[in-house]
Tab-separated table of C-alpha atoms in Angstrom:
chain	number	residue	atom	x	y	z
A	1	UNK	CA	59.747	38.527	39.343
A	2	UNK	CA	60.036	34.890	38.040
A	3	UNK	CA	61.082	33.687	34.684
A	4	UNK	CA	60.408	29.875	33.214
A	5	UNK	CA	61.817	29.412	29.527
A	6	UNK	CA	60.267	26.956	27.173
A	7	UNK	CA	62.056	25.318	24.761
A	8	UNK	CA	59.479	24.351	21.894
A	9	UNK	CA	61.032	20.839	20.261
A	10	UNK	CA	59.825	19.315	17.055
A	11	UNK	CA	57.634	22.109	16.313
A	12	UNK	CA	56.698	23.970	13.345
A	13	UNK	CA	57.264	27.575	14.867
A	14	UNK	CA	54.984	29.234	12.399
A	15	UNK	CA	52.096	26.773	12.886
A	16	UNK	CA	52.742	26.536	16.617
A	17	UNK	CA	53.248	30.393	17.310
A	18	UNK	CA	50.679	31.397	14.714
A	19	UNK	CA	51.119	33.878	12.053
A	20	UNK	CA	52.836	37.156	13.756
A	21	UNK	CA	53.304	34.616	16.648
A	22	UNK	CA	48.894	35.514	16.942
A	23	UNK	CA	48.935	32.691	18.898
A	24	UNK	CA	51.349	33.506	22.086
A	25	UNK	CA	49.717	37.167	21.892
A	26	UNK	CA	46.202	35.739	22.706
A	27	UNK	CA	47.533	34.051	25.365
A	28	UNK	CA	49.694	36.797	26.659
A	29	UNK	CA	46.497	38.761	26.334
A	30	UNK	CA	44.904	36.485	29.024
A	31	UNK	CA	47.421	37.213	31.171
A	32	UNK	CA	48.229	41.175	31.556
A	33	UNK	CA	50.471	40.543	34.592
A	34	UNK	CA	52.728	38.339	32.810
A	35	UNK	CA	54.924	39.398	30.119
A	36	UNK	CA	55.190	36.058	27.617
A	37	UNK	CA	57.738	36.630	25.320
A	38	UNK	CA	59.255	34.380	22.189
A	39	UNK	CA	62.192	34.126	20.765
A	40	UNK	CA	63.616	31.670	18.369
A	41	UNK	CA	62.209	28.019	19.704
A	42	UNK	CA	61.987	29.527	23.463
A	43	UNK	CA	59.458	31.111	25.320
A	44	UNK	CA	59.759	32.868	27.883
A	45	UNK	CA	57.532	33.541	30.673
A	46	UNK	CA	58.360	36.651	33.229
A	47	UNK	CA	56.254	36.948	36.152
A	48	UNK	CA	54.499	35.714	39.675
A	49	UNK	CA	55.362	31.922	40.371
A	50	UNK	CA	51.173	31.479	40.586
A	51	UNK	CA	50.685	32.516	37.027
A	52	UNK	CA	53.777	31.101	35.562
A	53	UNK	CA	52.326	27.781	36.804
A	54	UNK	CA	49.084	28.255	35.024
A	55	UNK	CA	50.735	29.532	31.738
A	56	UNK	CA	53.251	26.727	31.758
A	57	UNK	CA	50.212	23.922	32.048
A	58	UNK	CA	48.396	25.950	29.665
A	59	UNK	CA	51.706	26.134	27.206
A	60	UNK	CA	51.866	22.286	27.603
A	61	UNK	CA	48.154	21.243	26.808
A	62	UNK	CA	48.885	22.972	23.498
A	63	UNK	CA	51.895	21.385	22.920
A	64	UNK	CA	50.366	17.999	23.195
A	65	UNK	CA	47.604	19.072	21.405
A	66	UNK	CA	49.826	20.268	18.605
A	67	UNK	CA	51.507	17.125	18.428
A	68	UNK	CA	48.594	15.257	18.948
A	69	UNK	CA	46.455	16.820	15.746
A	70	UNK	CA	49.811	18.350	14.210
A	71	UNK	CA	48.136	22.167	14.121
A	72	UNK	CA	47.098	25.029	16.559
A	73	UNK	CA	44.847	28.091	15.426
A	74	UNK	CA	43.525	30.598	17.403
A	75	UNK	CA	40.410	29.394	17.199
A	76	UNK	CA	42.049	26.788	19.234
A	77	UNK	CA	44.073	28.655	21.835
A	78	UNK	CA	41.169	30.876	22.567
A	79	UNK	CA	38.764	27.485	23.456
A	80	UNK	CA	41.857	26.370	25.610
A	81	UNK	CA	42.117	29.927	27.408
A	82	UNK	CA	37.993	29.585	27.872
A	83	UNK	CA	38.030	26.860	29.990
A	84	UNK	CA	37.673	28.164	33.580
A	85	UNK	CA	39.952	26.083	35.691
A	86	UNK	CA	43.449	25.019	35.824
A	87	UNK	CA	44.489	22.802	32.743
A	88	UNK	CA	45.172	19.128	33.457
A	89	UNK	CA	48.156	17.344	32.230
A	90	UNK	CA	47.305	16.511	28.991
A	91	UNK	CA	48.292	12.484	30.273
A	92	UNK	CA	46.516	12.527	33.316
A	93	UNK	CA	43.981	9.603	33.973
A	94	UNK	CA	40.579	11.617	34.332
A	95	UNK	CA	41.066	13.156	30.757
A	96	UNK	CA	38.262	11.395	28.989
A	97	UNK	CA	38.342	12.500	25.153
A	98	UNK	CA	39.707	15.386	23.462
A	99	UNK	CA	37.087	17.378	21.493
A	100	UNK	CA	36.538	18.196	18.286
A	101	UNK	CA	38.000	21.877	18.373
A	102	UNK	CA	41.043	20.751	20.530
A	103	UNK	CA	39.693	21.161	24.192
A	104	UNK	CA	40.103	18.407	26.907
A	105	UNK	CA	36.801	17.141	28.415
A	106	UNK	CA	37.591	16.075	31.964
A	107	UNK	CA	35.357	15.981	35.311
A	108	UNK	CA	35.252	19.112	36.510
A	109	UNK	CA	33.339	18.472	40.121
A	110	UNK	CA	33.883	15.645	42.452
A	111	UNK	CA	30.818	14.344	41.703
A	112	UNK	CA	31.513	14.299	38.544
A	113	UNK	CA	34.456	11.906	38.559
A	114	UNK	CA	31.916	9.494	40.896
A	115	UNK	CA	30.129	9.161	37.997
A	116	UNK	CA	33.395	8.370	35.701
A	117	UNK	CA	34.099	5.690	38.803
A	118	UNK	CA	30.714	4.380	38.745
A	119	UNK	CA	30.566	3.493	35.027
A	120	UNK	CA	34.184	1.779	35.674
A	121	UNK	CA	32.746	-0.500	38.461
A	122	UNK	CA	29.172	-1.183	37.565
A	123	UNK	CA	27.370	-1.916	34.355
A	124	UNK	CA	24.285	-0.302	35.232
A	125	UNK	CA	24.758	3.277	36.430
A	126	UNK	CA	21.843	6.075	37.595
A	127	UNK	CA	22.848	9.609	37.762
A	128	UNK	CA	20.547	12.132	39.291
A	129	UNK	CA	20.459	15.933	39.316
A	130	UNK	CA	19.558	19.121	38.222
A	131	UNK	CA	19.669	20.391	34.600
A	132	UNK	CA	23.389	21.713	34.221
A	133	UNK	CA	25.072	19.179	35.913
A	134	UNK	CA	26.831	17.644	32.708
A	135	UNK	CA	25.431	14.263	32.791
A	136	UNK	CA	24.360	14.171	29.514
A	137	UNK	CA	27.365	15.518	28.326
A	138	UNK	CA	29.854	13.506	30.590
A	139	UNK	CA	27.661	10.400	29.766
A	140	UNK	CA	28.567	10.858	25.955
A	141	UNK	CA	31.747	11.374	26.131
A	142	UNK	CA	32.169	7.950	28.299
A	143	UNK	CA	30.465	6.539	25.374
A	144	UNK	CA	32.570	7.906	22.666
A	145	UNK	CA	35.965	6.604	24.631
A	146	UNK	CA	34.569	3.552	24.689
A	147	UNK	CA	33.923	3.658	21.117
A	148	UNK	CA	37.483	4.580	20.031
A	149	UNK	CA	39.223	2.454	22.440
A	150	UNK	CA	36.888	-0.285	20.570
A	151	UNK	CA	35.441	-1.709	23.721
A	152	UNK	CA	32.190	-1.584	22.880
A	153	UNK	CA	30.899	-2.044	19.237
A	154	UNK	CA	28.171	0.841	19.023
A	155	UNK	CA	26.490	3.733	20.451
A	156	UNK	CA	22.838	3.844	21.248
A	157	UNK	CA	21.505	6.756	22.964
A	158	UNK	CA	17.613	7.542	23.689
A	159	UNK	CA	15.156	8.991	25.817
A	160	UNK	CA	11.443	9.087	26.053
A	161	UNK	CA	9.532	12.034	23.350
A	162	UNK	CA	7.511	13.792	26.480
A	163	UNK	CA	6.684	17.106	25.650
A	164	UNK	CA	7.167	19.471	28.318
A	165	UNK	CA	4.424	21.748	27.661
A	166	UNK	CA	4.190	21.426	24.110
A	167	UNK	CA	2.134	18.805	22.133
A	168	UNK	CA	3.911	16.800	19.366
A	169	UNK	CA	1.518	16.763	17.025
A	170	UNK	CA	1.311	20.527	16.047
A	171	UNK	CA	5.562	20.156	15.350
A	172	UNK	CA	5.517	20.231	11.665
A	173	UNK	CA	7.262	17.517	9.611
A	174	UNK	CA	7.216	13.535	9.572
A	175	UNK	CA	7.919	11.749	12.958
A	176	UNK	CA	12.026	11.803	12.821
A	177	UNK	CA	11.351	15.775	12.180
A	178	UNK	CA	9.155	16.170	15.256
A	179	UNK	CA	11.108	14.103	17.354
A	180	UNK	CA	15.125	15.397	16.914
A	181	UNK	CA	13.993	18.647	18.939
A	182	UNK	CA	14.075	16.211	21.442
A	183	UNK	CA	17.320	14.880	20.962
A	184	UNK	CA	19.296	18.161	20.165
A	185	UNK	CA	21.181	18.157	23.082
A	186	UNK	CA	23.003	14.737	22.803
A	187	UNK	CA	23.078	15.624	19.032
A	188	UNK	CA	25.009	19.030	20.474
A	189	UNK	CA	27.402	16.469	22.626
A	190	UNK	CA	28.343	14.742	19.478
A	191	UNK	CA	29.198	17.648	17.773
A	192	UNK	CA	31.846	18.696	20.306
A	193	UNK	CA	33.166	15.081	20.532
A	194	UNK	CA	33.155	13.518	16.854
A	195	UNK	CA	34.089	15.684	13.818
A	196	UNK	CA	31.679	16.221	11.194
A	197	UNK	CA	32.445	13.464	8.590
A	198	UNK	CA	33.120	10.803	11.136
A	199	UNK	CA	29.845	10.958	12.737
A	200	UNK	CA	27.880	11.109	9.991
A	201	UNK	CA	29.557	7.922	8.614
A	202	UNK	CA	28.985	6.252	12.531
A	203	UNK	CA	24.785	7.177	11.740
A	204	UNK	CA	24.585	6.202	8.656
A	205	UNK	CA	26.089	3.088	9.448
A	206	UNK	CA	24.218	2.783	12.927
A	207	UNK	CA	27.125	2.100	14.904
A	208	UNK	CA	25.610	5.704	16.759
A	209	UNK	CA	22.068	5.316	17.185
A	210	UNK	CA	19.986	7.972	18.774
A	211	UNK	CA	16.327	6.982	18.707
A	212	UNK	CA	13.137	7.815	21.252
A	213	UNK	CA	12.954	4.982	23.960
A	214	UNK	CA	10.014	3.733	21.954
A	215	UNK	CA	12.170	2.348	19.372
A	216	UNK	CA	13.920	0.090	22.416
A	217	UNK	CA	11.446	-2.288	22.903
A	218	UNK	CA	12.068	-6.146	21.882
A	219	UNK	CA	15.384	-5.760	21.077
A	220	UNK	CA	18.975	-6.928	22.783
A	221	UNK	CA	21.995	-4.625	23.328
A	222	UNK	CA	24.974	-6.272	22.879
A	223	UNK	CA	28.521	-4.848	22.882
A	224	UNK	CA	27.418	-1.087	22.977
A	225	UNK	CA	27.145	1.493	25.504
A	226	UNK	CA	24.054	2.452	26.143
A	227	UNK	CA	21.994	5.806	27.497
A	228	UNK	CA	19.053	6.687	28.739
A	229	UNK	CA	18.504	10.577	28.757
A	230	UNK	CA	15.468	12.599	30.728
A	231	UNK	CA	14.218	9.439	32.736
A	232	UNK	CA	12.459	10.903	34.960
A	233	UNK	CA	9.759	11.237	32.103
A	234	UNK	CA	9.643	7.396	31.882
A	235	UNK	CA	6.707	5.639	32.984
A	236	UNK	CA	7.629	2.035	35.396
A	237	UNK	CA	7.065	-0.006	32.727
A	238	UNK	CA	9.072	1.854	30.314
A	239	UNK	CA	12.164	1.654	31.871
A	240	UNK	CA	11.435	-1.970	33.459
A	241	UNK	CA	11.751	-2.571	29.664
A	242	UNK	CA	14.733	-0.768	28.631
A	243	UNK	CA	16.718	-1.891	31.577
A	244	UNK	CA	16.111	-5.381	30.692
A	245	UNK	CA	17.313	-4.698	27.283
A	246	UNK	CA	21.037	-4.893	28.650
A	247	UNK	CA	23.012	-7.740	26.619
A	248	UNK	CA	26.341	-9.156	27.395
A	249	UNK	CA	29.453	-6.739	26.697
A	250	UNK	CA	26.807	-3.551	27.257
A	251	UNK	CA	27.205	-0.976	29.597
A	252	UNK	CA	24.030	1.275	30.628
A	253	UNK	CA	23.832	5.011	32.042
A	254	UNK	CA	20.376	5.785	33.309
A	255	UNK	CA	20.505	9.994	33.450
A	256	UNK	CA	17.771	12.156	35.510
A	257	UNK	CA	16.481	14.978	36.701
A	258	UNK	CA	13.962	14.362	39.598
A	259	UNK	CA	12.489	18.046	39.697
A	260	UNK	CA	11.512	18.514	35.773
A	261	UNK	CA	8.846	15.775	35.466
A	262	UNK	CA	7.029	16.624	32.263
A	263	UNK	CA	4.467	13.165	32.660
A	264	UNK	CA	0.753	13.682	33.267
A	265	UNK	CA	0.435	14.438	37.286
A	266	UNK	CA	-1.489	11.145	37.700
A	267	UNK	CA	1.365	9.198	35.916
A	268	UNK	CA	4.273	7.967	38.113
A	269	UNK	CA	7.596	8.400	37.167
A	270	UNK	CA	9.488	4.930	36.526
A	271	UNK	CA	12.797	6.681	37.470
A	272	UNK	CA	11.791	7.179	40.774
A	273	UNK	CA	10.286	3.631	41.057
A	274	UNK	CA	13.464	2.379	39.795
A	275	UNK	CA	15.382	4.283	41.935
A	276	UNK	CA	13.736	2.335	44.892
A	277	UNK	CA	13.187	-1.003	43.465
A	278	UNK	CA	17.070	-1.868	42.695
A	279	UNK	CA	19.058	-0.361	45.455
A	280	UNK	CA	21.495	-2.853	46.990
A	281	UNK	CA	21.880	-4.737	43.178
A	282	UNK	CA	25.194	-6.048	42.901
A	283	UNK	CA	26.542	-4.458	39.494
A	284	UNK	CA	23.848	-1.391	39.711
A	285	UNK	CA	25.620	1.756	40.967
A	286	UNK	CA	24.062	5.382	41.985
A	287	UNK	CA	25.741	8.417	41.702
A	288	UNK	CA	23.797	12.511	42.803
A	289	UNK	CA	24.626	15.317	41.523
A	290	UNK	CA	23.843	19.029	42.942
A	291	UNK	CA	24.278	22.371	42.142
A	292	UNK	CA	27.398	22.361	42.899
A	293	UNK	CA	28.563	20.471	40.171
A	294	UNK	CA	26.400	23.057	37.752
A	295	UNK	CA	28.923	23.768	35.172
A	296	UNK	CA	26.855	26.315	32.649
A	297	UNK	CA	26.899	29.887	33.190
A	298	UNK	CA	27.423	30.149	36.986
A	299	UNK	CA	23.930	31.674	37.791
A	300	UNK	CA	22.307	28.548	36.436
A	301	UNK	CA	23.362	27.859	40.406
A	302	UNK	CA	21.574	30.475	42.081
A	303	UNK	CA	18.649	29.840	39.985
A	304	UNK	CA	18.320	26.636	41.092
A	305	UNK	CA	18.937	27.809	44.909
A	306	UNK	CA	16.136	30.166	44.220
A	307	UNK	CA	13.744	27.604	43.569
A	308	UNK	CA	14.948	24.659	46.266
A	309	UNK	CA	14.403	28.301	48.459
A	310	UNK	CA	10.812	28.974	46.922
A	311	UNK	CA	9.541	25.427	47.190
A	312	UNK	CA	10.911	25.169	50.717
A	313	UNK	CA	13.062	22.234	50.042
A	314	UNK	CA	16.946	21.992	50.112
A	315	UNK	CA	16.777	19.256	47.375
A	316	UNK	CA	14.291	17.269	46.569
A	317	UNK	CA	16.460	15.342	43.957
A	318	UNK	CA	18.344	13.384	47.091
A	319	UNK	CA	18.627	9.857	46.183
A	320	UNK	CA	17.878	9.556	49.770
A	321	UNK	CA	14.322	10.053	49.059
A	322	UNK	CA	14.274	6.949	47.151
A	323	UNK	CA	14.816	4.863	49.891
C-alpha cells in the first residue's frame, strides 16, 4: 500500500471538493481499489503506485482546470473521469483547446498528432480516412486555437451539399434549412469548443462561417483558417476552385473519406484527383488515417474491419493509391 497527499493551495474547498466533498466521491467511485480520502486542504490517496499515478494526473487536470475557469461541478469531474486514457499535463504541448464543459482535447493516436504537425509545417494539409477518425473534429479545434491565439482573423468551414441517398429537394424549409443537416457535425464540434454566447456572436458577426462549398466560389481567403469537410464528394473542378481560393495569412485543411463517395458513379471524385495531381508540392502536406485512430465507440473499428474484410481489401483509403 502507497499513499501520495495533496495539498490543495488557493482553492475554494467547497467549490473544489463539491458540496459533501460530491466531487472527490465521484472520483473515488472510479477507482474502488483506491481509498481517496480528504481532509482539511489535503487529499490523500492510499493505494497501488499504478493508480495513484493516474489519480494524481487526474487530481491535477482539475486543479488547473479549477484555476483556469475558477469552478468544478460534477458535471465536470464526471467528463474528466470519461475520457478513456491517461490525462495529460494540463501544460503539455499537444493540448490543443480546452472545451466548453472543462475537458482537454488532445491527439489521441499517433496519427493524429501527424496531422497537428502537418498543419504546423504546411499551409495546405489533406487528411484521409475512415468516418471516426476525428478529423473533423481535430480539424476544428486547430481552427478555434488559431482563432483565440488571434493568428488568423476568421473561421470558414464548408463542404459540398451531396446527399448520400437522400434528395435535397423533398427536405422541407428554405435552402439554409435544407442544407445545416449537412453541416451538423462541425456545428456539433463548435458546440464542444466555443460556449454558447460566444459563438453565436462569432456567426453573427461572420468571423465563423460555415457555408456549402458552393458559396466559395470567386472569393479570396485571407487571414482565416480554412476547411474543407467530406471531399471526397467534390467534383475536380470543385476543389481546383476552392484550393485556389487560399489568400495570404490562410491556412487550409482538406478532410476525406475515400470509401463513402456519395457522387453519381459516372462522376469522379476531385479528392482523389487532387490527391494525385499535387503530391511533391512544396507547402502541401498529406497525412492517413486508419482504424486505428477510430476514436468513437470502439466497435466503430471492427465495423470497419468487417467491411475492408467483405470487400476484400485491407484499405482502400491508402494514400498510396493516389500515386
Amino acid at each position: 500500500m502507497v499513499e501520495k497527499i495533496i495539498t490543495l493551495e488557493n482553492v475554494s474547498l467547497v467549490d473544489f471538493l463539491g458540496v459533501d466533498n460530491s466531487n472527490i466521491r465521484e472520483l473515488a467511485s472510479a477507482f474502488p481499489k483506491t481509498k481517496i480520502i480528504s481532509r482539511g486542504n489535503e487529499i490523500r490517496i492510499q493505494g497501488t503506485g499504478t493508480e495513484i499515478l493516474k489519480i494524481n494526473d487526474i487530481l491535477n487536470s482539475l486543479i488547473h482546470h479549477y484555476h483556469k475557469y475558477g469552478k468544478l461541478t460534477y458535471d465536470h469531474v464526471k467528463n474528466f473521469l470519461a475520457q478513456d486514457e491517461a490525462f495529460p499535463d494540463p501544460d503539455r504541448d499537444d493540448v490543443l483547446i480546452y472545451g466548453t464543459k472543462g475537458f482537454v482535447i488532445r491527439p489521441k493516436t499517433t496519427h493524429q498528432q501527424q496531422l497537428i504537425d502537418a498543419v504546423k509545417k504546411n499551409d495546405v494539409v489533406f487528411a484521409v480516412g475512415p468516418a471516426g477518425t476525428g478529423k473533423t473534429y481535430l480539424s476544428v479545434a486547430m481552427a478555434v486555437k488559431a482563432l483565440k491565439n488571434k493568428e488568423i482573423k476568421k473561421i470558414i468551414i464548408t463542404r459540398p451539399a451531396v446527399e448520400a441517398g437522400e434528395n435535397l429537394g423533398f427536405l422541407p424549409g428554405d435552402l439554409q434549412e435544407k442544407i445545416d443537416p449537412y453541416l451538423r457535425p462541425i456545428y456539433d464540434a463548435l458546440d464542444d469548443m466555443v460556449p454558447s454566447e460566444k459563438l453565436k456572436y462569432y456567426r453573427e458577426n461572420r468571423v465563423i462561417e460555415i457555408a456549402p462549398l458552393a458559396y466559395m466560389r470567386g472569393r479570396t481567403l485571407n487571414n482565416a483558417f480554412v476547411l474543407l469537410d467530406e471531399a471526397q464528394n467534390t467534383t475536380p473542378m470543385q476543389i481546383k476552385m476552392f484550393l485556389t481560393r487560399l489568400g495570404p495569412n490562410s491556412k487550409l485543411i482538406i478532410n476525406g473519406d475515400r470509401t463513402q463517395v456519395d457522387l453519381p458513379k459516372n462522376q469522379k471524385s476531385g479528392l482523389d484527383e487532387a490527391l494525385h495531381i499535387l503530391r511533391g508540392i512544396k507547402g502541401i502536406g498529406f497525412v492517413e488515417l486508419d482504424e486505428r485512430d477510430v476514436v468513437r465507440h470502439k466497435i466503430v473499428k471492427d465495423i470497419i474491419k468487417a467491411y475492408d474484410r467483405h470487400s476484400g481489401k485491407k484499405w482502400d483509403n491508402s494514400l498510396k493509391n493516389s500515386e
